Backbone as a ProteinNet text record, in pm:
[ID]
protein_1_A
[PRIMARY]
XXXXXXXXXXXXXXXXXXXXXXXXXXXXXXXXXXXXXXXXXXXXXXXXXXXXXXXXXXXXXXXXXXXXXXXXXXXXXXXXXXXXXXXXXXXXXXXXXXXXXXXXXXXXXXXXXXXXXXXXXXXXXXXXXXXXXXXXXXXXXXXXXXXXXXXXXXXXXXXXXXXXXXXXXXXXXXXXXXXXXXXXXXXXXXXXXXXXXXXXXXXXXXXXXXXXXXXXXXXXXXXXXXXXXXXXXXXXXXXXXXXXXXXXX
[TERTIARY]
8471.4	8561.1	8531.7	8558.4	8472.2	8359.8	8224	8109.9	8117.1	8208.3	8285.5	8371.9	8433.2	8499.5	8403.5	8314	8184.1	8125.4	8104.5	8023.1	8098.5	8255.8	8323.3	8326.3	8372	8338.7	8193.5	8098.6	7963.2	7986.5	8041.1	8033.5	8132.7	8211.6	8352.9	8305.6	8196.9	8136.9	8024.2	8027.4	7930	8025.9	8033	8074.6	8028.9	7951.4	7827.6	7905.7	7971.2	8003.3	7921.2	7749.9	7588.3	7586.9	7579.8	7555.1	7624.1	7747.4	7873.4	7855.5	7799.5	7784	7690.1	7579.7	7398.7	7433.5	7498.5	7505.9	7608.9	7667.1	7745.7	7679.8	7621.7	7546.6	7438.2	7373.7	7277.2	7359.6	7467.5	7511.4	7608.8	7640.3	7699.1	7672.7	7572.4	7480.7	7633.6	7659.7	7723.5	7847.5	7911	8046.8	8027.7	7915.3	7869.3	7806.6	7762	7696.6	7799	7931.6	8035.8	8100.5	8177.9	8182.8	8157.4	8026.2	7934.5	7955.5	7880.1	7884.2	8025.2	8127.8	8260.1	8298.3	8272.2	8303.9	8145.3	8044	7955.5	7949.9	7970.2	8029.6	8149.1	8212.5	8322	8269.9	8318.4	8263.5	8396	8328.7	8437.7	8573.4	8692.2	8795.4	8758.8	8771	8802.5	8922.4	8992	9101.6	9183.9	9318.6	9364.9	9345.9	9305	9273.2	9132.6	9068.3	8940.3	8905.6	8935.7	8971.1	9052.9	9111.5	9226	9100.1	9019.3	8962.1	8857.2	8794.6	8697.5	8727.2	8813.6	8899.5	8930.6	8964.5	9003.6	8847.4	8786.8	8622.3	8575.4	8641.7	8578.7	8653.5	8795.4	8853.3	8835.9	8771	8780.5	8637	8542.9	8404.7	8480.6	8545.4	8608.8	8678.7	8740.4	8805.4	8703.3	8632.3	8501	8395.1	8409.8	8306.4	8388.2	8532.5	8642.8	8646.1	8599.7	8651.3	8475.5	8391.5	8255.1	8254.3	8310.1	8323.3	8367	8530.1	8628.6	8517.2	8430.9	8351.2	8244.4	8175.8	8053.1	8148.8	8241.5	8313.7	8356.1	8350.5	8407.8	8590.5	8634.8	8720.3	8769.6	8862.7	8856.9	8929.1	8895.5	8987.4	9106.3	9142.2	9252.6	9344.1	9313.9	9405.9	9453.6	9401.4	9451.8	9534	9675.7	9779.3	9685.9	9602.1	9563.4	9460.4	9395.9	9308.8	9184.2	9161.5	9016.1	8977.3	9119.1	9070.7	9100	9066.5	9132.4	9225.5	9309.7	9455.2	9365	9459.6	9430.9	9473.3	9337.5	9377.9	9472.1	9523.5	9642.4	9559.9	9626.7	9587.8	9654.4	9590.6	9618.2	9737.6	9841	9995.1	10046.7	10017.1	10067.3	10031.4	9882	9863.7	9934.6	9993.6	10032.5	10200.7	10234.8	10379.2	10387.8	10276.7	10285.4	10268.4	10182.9	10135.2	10255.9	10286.7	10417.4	10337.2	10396.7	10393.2	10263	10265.2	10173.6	10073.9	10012.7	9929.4	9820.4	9698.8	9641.3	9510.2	9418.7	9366.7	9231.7	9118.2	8980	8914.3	8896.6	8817.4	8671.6	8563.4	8469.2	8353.3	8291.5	8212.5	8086.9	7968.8	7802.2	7755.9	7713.4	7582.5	7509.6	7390.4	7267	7232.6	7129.6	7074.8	6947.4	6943.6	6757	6681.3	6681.7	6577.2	6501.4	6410.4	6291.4	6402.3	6363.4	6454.2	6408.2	6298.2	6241.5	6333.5	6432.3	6542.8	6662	6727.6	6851.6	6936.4	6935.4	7032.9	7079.3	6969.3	6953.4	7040.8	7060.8	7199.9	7268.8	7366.3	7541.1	7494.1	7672.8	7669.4	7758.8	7758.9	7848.2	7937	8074.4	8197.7	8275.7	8375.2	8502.6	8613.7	8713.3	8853	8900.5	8995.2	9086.6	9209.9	9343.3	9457.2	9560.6	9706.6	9805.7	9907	9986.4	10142.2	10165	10121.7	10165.3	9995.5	9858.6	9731.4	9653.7	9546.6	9418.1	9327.3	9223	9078.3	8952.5	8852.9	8746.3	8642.6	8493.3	8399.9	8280.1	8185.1	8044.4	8000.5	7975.2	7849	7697.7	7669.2	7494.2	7518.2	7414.5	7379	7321	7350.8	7350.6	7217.3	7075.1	6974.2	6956.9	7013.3	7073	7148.1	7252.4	7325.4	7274.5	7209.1	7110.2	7010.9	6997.9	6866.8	6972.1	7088.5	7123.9	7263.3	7319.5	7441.7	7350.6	7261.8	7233.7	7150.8	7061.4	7015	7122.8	7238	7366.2	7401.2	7404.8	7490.5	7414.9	7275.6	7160.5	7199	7190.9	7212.2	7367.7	7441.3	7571.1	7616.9	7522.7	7469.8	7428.1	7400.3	7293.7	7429.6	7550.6	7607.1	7635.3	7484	7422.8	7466.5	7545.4	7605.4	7458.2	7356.8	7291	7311.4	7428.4	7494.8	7543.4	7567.2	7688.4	7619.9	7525	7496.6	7526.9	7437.1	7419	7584.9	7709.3	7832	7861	7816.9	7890.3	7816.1	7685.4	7628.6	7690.1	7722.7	7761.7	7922.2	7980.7	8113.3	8097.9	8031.5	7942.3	7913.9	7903	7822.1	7936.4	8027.5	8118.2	8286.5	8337.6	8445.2	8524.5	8401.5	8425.9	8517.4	8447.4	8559	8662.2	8629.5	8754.1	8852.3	8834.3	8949	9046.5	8932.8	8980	9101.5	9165.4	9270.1	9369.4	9404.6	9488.7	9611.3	9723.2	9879.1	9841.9	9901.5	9924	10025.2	10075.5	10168.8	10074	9933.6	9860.5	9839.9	9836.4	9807.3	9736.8	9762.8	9678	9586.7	9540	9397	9344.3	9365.1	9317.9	9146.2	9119.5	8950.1	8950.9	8854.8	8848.8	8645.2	8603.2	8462.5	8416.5	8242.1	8161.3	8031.4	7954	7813.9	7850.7	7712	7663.1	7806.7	7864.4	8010.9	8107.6	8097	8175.5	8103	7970.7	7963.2	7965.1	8001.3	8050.2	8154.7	8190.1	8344.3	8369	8451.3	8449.8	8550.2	8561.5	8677.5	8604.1	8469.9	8413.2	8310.3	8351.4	8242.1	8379.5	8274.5	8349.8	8303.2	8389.6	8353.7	8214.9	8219.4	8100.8	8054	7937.3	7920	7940.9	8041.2	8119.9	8239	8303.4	8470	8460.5	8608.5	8676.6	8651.9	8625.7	8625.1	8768.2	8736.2	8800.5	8924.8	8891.8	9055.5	9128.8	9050.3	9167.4	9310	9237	9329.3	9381	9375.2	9413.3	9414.7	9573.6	9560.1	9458.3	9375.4	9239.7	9283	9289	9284.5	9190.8	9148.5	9071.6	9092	9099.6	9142.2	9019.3	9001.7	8891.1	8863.6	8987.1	8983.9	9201.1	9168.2	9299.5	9409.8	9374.3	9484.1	9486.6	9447.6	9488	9557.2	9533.4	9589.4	9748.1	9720.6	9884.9	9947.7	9901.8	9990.5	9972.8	9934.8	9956.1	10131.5	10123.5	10188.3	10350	10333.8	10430.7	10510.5	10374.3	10428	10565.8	10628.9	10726.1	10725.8	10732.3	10663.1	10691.8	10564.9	10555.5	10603.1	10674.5	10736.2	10659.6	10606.7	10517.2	10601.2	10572.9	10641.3	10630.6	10487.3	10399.8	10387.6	10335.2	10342.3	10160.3	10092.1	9946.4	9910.1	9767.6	9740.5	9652.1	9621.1	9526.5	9452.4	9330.6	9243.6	9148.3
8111.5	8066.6	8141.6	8256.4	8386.3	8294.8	8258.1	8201.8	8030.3	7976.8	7854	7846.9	8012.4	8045.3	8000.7	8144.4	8195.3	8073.7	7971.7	7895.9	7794.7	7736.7	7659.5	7766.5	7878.9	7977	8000.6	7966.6	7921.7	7786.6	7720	7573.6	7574	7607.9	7601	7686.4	7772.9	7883	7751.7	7668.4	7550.5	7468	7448.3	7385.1	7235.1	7217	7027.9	7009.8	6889.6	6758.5	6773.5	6727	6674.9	6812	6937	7067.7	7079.9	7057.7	7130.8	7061.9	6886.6	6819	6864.8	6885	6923.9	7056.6	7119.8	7201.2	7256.7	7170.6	7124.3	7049.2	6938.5	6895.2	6976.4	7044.2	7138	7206.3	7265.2	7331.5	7299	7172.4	7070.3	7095.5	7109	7105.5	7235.7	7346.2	7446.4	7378.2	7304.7	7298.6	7192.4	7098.2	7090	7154.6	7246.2	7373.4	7452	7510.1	7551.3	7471.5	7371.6	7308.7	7246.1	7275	7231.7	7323.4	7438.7	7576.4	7633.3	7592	7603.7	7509.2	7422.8	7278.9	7329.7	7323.8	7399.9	7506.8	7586.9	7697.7	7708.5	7578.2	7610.4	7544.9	7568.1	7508	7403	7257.6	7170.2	7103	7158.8	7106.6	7220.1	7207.7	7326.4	7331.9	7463.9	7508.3	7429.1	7405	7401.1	7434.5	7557.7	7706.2	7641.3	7599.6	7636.4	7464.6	7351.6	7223.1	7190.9	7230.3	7304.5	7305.9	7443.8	7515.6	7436.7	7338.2	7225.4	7108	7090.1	7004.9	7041.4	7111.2	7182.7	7215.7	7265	7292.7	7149.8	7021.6	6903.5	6806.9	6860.7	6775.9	6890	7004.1	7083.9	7004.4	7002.1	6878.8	6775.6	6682	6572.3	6581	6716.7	6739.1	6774.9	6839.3	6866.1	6709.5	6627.3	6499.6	6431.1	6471.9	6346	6425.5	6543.9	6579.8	6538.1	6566.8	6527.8	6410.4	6325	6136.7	6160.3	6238.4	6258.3	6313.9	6380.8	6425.3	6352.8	6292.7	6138.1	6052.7	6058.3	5912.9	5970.3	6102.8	6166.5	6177	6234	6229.1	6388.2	6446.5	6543.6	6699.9	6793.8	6896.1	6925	6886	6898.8	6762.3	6708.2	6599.2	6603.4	6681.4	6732.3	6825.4	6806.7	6911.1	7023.6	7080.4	7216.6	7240.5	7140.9	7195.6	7195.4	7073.5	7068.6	7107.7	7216.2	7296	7210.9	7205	7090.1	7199	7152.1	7227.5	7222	7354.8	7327.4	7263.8	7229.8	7084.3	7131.2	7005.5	7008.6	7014.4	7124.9	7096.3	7003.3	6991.2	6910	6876.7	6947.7	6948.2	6862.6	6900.8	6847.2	6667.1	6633.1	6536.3	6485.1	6510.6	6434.7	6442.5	6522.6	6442.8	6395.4	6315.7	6217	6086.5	6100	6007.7	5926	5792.8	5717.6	5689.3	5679.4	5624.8	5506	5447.9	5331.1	5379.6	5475.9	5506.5	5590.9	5616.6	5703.1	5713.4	5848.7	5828.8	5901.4	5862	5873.1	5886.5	6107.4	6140.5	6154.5	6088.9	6089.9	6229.3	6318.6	6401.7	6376.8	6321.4	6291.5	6337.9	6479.3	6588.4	6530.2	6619.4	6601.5	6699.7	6676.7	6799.2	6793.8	6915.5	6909	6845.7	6869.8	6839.8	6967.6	6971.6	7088.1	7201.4	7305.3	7438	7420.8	7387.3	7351	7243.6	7184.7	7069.1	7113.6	7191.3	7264.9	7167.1	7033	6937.1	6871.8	6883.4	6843.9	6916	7068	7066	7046.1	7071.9	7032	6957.1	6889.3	6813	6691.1	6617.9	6437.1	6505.1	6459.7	6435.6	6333.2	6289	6201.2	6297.3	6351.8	6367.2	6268.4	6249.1	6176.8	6193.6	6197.7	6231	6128.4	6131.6	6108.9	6148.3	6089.6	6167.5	6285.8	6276.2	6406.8	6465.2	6403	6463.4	6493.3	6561.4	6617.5	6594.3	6516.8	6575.7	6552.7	6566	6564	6522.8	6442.9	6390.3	6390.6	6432.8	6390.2	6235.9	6240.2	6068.5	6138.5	5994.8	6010.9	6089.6	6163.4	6233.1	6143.7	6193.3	6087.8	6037.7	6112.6	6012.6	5882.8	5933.7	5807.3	5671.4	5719.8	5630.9	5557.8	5667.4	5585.2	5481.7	5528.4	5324.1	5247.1	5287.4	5150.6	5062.7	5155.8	5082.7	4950.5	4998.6	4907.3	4817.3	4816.2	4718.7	4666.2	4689	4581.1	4545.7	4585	4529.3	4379	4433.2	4253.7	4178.4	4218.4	4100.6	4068.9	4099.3	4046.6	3984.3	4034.5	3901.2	3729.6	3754.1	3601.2	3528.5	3595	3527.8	3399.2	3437.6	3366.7	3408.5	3551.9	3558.2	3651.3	3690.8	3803.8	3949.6	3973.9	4094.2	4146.6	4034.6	4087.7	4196.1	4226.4	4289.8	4462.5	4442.4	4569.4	4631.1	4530.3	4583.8	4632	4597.8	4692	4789.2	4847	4945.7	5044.4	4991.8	5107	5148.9	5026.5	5091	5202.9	5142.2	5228	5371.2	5430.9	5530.9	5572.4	5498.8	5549.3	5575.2	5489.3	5429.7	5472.5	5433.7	5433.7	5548	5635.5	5812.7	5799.9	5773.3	5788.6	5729.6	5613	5516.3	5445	5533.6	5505.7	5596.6	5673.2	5735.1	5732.8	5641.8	5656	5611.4	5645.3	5603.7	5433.6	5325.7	5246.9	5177.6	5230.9	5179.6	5203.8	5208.6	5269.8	5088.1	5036.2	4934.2	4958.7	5072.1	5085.4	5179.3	5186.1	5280	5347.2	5476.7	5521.5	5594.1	5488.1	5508.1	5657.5	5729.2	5849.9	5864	5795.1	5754.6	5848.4	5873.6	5947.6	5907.4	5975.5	5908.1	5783.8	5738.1	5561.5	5500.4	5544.3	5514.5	5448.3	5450.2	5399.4	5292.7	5235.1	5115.5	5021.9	5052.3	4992.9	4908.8	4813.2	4710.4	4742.4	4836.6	4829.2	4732.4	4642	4562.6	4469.5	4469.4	4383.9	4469.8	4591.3	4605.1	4586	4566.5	4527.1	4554.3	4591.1	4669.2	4608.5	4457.8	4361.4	4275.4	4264.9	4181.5	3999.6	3978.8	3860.3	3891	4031.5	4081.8	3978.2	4049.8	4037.1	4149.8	4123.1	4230.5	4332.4	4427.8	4494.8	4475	4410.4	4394.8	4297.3	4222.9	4177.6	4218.1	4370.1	4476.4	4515.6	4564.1	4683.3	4622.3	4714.1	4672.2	4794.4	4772.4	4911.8	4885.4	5065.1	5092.6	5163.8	5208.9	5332.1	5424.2	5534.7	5648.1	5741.1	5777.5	5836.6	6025.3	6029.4	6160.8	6177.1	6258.3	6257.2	6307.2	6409.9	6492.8	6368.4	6272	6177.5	6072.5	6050	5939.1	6030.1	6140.3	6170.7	6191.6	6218.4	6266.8	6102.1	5968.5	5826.2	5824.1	5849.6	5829	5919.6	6068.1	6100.5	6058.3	6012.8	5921.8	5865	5881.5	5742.7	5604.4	5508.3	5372	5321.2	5246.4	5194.8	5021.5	5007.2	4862.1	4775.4	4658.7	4634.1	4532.1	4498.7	4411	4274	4288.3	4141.8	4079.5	3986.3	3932.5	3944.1	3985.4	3989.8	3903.9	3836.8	3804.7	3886	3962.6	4071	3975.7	3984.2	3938.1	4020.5
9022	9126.8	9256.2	9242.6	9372.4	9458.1	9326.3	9393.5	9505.5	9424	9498.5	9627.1	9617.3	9780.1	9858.8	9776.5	9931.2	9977	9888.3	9920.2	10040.5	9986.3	10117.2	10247.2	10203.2	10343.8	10428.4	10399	10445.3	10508.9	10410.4	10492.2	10619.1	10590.6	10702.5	10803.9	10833.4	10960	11017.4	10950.6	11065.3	11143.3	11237.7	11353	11353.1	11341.9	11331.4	11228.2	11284.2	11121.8	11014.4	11060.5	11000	10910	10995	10933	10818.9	10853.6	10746	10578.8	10647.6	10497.6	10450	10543.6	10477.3	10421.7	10449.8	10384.1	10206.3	10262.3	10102.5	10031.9	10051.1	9951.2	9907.3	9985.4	9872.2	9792.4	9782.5	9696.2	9585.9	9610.7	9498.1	9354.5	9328.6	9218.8	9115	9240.9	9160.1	9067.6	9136.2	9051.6	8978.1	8940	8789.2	8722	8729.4	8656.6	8608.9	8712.6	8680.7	8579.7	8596.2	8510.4	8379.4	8371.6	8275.6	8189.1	8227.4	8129.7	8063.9	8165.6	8053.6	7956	7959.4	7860	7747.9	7809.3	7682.7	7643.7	7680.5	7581.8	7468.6	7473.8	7384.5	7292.3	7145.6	6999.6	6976.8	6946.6	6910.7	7093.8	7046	7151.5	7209.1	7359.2	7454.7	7463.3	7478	7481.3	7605.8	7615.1	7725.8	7884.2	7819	7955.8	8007.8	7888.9	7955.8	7992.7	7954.2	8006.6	8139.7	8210.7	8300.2	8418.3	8371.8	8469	8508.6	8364.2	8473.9	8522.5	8512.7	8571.3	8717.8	8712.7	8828.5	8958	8880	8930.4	9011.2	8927.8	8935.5	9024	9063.7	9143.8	9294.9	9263.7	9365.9	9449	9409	9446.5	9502.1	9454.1	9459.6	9623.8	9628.8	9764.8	9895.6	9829.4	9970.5	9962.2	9843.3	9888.4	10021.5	9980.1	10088.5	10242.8	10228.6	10354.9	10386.5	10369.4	10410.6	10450.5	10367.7	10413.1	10568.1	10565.1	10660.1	10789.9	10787.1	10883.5	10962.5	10819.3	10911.5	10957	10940.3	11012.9	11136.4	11159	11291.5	11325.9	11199.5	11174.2	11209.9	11294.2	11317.8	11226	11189.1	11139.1	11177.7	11337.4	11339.1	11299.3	11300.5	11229.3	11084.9	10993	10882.2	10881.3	10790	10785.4	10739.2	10688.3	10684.5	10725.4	10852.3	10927.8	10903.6	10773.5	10757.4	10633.8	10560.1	10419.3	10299.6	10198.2	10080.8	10026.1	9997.1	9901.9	9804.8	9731.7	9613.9	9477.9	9442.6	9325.9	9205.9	9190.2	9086.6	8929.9	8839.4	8735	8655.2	8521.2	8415.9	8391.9	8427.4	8348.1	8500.1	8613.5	8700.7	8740.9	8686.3	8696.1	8572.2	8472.8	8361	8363.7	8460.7	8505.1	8616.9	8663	8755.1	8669.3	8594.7	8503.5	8403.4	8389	8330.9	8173.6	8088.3	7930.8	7884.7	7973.8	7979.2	8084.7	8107.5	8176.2	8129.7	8134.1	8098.3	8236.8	8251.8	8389	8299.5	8364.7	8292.2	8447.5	8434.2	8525.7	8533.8	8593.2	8531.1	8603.7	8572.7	8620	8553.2	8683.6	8654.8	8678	8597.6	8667.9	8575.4	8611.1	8546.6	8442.8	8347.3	8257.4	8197.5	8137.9	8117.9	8213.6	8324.2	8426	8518.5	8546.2	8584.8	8664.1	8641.4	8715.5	8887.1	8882.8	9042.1	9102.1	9092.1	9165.8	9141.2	9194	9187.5	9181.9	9228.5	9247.3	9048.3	8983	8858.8	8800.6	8815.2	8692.3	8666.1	8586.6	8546	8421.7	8392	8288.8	8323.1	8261.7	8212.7	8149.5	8177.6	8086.1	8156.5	8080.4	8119.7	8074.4	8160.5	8082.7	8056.5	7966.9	7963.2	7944.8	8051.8	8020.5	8066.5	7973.8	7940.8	7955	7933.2	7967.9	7868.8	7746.1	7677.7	7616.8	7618	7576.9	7673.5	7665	7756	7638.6	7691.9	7619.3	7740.2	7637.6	7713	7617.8	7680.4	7610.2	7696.9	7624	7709.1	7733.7	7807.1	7863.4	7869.2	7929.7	7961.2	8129.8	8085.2	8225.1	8345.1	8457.1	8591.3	8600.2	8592	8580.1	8484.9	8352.8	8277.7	8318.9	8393.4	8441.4	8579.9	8624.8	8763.9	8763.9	8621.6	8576.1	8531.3	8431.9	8368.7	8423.2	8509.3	8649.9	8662.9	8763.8	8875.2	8813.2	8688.2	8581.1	8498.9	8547.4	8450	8558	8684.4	8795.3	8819.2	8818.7	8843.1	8752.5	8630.5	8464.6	8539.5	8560.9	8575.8	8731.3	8811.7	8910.5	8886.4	8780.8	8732.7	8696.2	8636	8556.1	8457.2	8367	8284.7	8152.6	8142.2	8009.7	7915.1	8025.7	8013.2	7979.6	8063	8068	7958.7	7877	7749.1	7693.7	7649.9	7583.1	7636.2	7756.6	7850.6	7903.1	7859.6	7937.6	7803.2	7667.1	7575.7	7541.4	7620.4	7548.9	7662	7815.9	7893.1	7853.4	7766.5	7721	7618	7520.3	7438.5	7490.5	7568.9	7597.4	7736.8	7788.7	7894.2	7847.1	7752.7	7692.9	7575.5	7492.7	7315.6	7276.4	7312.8	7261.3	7361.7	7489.5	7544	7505.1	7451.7	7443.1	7348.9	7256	7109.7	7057.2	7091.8	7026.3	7140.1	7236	7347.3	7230.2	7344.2	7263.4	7261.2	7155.6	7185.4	7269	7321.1	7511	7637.8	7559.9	7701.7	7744.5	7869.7	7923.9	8063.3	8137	8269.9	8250.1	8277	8323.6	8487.6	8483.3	8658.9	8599.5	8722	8669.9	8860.9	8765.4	8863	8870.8	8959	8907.3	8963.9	8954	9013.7	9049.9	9124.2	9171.2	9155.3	9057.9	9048.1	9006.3	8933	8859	8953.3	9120.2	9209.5	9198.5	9163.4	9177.9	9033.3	8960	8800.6	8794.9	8822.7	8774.2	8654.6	8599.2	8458.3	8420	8410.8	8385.4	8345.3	8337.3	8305.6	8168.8	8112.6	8023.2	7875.1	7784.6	7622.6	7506.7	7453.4	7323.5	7251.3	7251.9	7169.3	7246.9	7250.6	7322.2	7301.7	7236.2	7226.8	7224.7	7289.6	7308	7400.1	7450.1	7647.8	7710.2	7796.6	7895.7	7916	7955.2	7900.1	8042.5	8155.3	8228.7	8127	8039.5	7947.3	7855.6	7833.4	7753.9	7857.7	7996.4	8085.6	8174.8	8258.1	8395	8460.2	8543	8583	8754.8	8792.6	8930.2	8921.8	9081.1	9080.7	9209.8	9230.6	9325.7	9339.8	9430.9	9472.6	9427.2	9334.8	9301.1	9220.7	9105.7	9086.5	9187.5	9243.5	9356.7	9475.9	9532.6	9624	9503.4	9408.7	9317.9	9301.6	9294.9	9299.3	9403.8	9516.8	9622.1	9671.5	9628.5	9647.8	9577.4	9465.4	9374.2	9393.6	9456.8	9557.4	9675.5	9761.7	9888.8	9902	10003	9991.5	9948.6	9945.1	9969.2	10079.9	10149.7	10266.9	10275.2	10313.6	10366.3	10456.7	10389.5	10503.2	10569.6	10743.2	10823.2	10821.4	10811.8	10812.1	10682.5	10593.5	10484.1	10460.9	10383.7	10349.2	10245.1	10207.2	10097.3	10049.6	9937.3	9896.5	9801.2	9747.8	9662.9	9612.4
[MASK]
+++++++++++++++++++++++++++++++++++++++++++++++++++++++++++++++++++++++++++++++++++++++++++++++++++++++++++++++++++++++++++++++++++++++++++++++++++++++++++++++++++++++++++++++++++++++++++++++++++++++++++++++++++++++++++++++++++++++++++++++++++++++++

């Protein structure tokens, strides 16, 4: 955690929008490595404590990707109530009493692994949390070069919509889904998808257990939030009244 200060305190001494991101993204790589190495080191379930802490590691990334967005768009530091800094992220217990009975939220973290020590960007690891109103767990996926060939080779098959795809949407459930989803409460009906990398561009509502299921918005109602700590402080908000009448699609 120490090494994760120093590192936003490096970034936050650049002045340049361009700088401040170039310089966070080289060092990204850490808080899936951080992350990584606590979830692998534990034998079997990780403890609470130590599930918590990458979680935490992983929505702390999550907060410096948004303020980086917040910066190429020329979005200023002072316009943020704290001036540019990300609060700090809510753990596990706090996102799961935001979280209602019929809800469950699937955070996804895509590092990479086993790839050459010469590309610093390559380490970390794949997991999904998955939490609930009263459980926490956690599960490995395919690591992000994995997922970087077979997204965008299911995204084409499911372009054609020739009924090509079937196959390829249940092997990425297969390999994104299956553990996660298999021991939820049965009152679970929504789903908060918390994606990553290639994973923002996945419809999962369209992958299925077989490839002669339903898709899986058939079972679930599916949102998605750009990180759990904005999905809750959404979920805090007041509600906004709108004046005008909209059609959304």
């Amino acid at each position: 955690i120490a090494a994760l200060d120093t590192i936003e305190k490096i970034r936050d001494l650049q002045r340049d929008e361009e700088i401040r991101t170039r310089v966070f993204s080289e060092w990204a790589y850490v808080y899936y490595r951080a992350s990584g190495w606590i979830l692998d080191d534990t034998a079997g379930t990780p403890s609470d404590e130590v599930m918590n802490l990458a979680f935490s590691i992983s929505e702390r990334l999550r907060a410096r990707t948004l303020l980086d967005t917040l910066d190429a768009a020329g979005v200023t530091r002072g316009s943020s109530p704290t001036g540019g800094q990300p609060s700090a992220p809510p753990g596990i217990r706090e996102i799961q009493d935001a979280i209602e009975d019929d809800q469950a939220l699937l955070a996804f973290q895509v590092g990479r692994r086993e790839e050459p020590a010469t590309d610093r960007s390559a380490y970390g690891q794949a997991w999904v949390f998955v939490i609930t109103r009263d459980t926490a767990r956690v599960f490995p996926i395919p690591e992000r070069g994995l997922l970087e060939a077979s997204v965008p080779a299911y995204l084409g098959l499911l372009q054609r919509r020739d009924g090509h795809e079937s196959r390829a949407a249940a092997k990425l459930y297969r390999d994104l889904l299956q553990d996660a989803l298999a021991d939820l409460p049965a009152e679970v009906r929504r789903l908060i998808i918390i994606p990553d990398g290639v994973l923002h561009q996945l419809p999962f509502g369209t992958l299925r257990i077989e490839p002669e299921g339903e898709p899986l918005a058939m079972r679930f109602e599916i949102s998605e939030a750009p990180s759990a700590a904005v999905w809750r402080h959404c979920r805090q908000a007041p509600p906004v009244h709108a004046t005008i009448p909209a059609l959304s699609l």
